[in-house]
mmCIF file of C-alpha atoms and ligand atoms in Angstrom:
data_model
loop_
_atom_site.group_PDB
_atom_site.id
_atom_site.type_symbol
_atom_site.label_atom_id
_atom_site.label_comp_id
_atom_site.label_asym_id
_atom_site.label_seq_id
_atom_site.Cartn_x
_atom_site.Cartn_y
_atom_site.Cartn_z
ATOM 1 C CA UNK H 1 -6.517 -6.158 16.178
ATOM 2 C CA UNK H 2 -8.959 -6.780 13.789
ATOM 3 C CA UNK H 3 -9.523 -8.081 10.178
ATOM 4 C CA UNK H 4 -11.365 -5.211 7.956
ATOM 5 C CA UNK H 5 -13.538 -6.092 5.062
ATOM 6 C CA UNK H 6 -11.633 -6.147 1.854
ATOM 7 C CA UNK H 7 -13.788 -3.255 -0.704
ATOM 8 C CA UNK H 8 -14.043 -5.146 -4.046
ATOM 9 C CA UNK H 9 -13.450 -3.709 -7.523
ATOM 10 C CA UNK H 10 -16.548 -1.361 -8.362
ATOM 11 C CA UNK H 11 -16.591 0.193 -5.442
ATOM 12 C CA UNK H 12 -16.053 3.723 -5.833
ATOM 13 C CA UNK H 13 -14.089 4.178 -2.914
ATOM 14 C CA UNK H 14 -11.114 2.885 -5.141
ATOM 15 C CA UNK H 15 -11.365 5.105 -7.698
ATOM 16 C CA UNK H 16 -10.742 8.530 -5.238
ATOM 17 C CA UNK H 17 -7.921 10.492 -3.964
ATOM 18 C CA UNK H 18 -6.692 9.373 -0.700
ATOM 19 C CA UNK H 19 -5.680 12.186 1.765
ATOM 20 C CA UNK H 20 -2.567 13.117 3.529
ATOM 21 C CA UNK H 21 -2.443 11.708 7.082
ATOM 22 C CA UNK H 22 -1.986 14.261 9.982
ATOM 23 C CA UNK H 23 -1.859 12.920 12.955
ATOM 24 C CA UNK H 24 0.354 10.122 14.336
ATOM 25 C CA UNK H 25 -1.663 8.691 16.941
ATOM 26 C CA UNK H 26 -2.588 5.283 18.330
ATOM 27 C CA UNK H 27 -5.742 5.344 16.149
ATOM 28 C CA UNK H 28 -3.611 5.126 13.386
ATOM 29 C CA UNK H 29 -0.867 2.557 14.917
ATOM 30 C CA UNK H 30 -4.510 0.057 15.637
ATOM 31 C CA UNK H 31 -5.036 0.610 12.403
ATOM 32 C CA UNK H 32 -1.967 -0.089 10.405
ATOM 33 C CA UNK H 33 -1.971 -3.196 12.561
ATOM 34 C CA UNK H 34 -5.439 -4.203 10.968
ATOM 35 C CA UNK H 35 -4.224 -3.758 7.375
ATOM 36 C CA UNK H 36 -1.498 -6.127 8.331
ATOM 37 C CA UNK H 37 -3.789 -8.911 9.778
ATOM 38 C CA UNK H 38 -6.413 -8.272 7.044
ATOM 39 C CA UNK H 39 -3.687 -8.794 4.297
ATOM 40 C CA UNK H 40 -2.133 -11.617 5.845
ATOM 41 C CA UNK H 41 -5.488 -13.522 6.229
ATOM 42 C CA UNK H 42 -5.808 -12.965 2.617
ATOM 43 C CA UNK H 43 -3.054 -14.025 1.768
ATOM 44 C CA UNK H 44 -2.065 -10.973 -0.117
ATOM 45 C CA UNK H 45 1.582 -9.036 -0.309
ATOM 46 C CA UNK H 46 0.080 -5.699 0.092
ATOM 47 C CA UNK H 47 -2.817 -3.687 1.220
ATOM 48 C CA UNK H 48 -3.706 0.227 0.702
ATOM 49 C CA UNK H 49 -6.338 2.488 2.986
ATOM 50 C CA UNK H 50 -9.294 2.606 0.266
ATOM 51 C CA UNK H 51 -8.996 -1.069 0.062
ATOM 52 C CA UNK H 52 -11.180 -1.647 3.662
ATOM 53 C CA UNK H 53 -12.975 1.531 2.699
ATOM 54 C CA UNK H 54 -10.595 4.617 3.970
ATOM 55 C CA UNK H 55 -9.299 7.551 2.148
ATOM 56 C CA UNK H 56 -6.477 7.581 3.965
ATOM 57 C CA UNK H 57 -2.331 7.874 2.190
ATOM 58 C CA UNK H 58 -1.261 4.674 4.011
ATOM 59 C CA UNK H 59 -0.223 1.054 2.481
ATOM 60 C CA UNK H 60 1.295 -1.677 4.025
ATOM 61 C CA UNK H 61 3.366 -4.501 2.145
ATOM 62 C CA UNK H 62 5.063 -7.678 3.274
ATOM 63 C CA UNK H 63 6.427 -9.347 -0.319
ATOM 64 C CA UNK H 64 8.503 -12.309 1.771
ATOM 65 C CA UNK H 65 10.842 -9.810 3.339
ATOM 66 C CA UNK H 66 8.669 -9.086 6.375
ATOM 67 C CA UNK H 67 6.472 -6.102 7.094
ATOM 68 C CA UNK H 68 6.639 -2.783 5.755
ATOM 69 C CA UNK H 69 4.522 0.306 6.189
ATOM 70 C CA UNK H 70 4.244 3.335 4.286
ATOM 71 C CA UNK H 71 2.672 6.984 5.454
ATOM 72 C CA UNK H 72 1.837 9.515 3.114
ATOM 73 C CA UNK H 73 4.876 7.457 0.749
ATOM 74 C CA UNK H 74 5.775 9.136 -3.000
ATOM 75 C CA UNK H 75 8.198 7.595 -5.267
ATOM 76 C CA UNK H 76 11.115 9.675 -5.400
ATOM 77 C CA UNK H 77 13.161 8.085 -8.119
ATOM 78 C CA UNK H 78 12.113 4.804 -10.511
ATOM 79 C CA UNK H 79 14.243 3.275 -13.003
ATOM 80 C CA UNK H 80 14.036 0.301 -14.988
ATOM 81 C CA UNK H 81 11.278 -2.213 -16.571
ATOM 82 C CA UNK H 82 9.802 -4.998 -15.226
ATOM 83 C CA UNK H 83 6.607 -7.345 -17.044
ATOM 84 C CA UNK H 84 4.439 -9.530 -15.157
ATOM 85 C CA UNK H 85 1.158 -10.391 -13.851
ATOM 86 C CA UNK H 86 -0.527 -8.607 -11.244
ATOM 87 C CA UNK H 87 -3.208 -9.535 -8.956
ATOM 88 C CA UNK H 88 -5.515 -7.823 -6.380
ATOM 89 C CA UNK H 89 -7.033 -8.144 -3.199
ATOM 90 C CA UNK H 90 -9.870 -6.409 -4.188
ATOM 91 C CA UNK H 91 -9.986 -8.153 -7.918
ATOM 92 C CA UNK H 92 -9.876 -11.691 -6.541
ATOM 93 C CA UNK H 93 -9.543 -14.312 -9.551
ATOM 94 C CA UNK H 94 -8.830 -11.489 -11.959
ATOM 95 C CA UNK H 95 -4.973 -11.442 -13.096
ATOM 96 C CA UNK H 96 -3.644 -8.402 -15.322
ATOM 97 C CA UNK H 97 -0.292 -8.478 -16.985
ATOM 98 C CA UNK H 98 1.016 -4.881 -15.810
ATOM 99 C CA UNK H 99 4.555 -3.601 -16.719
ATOM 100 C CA UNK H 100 6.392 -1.343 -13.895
ATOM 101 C CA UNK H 101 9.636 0.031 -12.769
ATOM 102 C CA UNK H 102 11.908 -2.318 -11.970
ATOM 103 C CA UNK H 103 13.038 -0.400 -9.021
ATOM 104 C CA UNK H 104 12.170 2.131 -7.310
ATOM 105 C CA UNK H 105 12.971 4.632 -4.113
ATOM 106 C CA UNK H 106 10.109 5.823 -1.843
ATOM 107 C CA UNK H 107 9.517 8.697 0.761
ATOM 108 C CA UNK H 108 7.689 7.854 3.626
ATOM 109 C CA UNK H 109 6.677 7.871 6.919
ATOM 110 C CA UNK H 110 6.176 5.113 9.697
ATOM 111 C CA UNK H 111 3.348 4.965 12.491
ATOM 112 C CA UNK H 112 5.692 7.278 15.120
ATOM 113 C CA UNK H 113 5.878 10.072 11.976
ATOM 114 C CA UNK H 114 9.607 9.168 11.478
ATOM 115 C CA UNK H 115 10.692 9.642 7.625
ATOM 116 C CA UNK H 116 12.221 6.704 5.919
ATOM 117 C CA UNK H 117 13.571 6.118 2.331
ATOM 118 C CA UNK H 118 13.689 3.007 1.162
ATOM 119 C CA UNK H 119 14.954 1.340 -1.776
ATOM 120 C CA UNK H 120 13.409 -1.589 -3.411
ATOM 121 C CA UNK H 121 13.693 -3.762 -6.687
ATOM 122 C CA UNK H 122 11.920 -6.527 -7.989
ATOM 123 C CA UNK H 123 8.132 -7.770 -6.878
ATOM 124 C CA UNK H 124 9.127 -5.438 -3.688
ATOM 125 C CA UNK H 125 9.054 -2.329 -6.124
ATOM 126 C CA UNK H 126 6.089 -3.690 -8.158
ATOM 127 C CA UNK H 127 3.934 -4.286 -4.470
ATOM 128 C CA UNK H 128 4.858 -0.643 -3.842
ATOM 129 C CA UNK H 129 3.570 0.739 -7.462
ATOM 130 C CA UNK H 130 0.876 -1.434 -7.366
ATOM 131 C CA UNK H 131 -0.197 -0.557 -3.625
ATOM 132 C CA UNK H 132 0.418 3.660 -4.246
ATOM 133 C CA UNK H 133 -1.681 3.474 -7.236
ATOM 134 C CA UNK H 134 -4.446 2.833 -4.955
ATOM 135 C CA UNK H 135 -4.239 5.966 -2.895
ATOM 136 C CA UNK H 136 -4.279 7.979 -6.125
ATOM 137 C CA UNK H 137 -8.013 5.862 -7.100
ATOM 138 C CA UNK H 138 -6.200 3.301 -9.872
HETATM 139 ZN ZN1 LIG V 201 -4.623 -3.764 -5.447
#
């Protein structure tokens, strides 16, 4: 494993469309594992693809309730408001007050290529709106 270099705000890597991924191979397991370790070293609760400089649909997030990753993930339903300020990995200092869903269910698939839904409310739902925003280049 390996920690990636975190792409700061102004690179335009962050503002592009992040494609669908295709193949569910070990490449992508090693590298799944290095969004982990590089978001954990920085402390952060989430991580997306363009953020260490790949165009890739894949996040990970770990808000206190342990790991999760997401492949190719799309909200499926969102309900609810939630207010509250927002920080980035790739914004570091820079704090936003950003209003989301308060929950919200997601499509998506794990390293193997095995679908998942999950449900999730709370800083959990605003880690996932914040972190899929990235793969569409917000
Ligand atoms: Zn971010």
């Amino acid at each position: 494993m390996a920690v990636r270099n975190i792409v700061k705000d102004g690179d335009e890597v962050l503002r592009k469309i992040c494609r669908p991924v295709e193949k569910f191979d070990d490449k992508l397991s090693l590298l799944i594992d290095d969004m982990f370790e590089t978001m954990y070293k920085a402390n952060g609760v989430g991580l997306a693809a363009p953020q260490i400089g790949l165009l890739k649909r894949i996040a990970v997030i770990d808000v206190g309730e342990g790991p999760h990753e997401f492949v190719n993930p799309r909200i499926i339903d969102a309900s609810g408001e939630q207010t509250d300020t927002e920080g980035c990995l790739s914004c570091p200092g820079v704090w936003g007050t950003v209003s989301r869903p308060n929950f919200v269910t997601v499509e998506a698939y794990d390293r193997n290529g095995d679908r998942f839904i999950l449900s999730a409310s709370e800083l959990f739902a605003r880690a996932i709106c914040h972190e899929l925003d990235h793969l569409d280049g917000k």
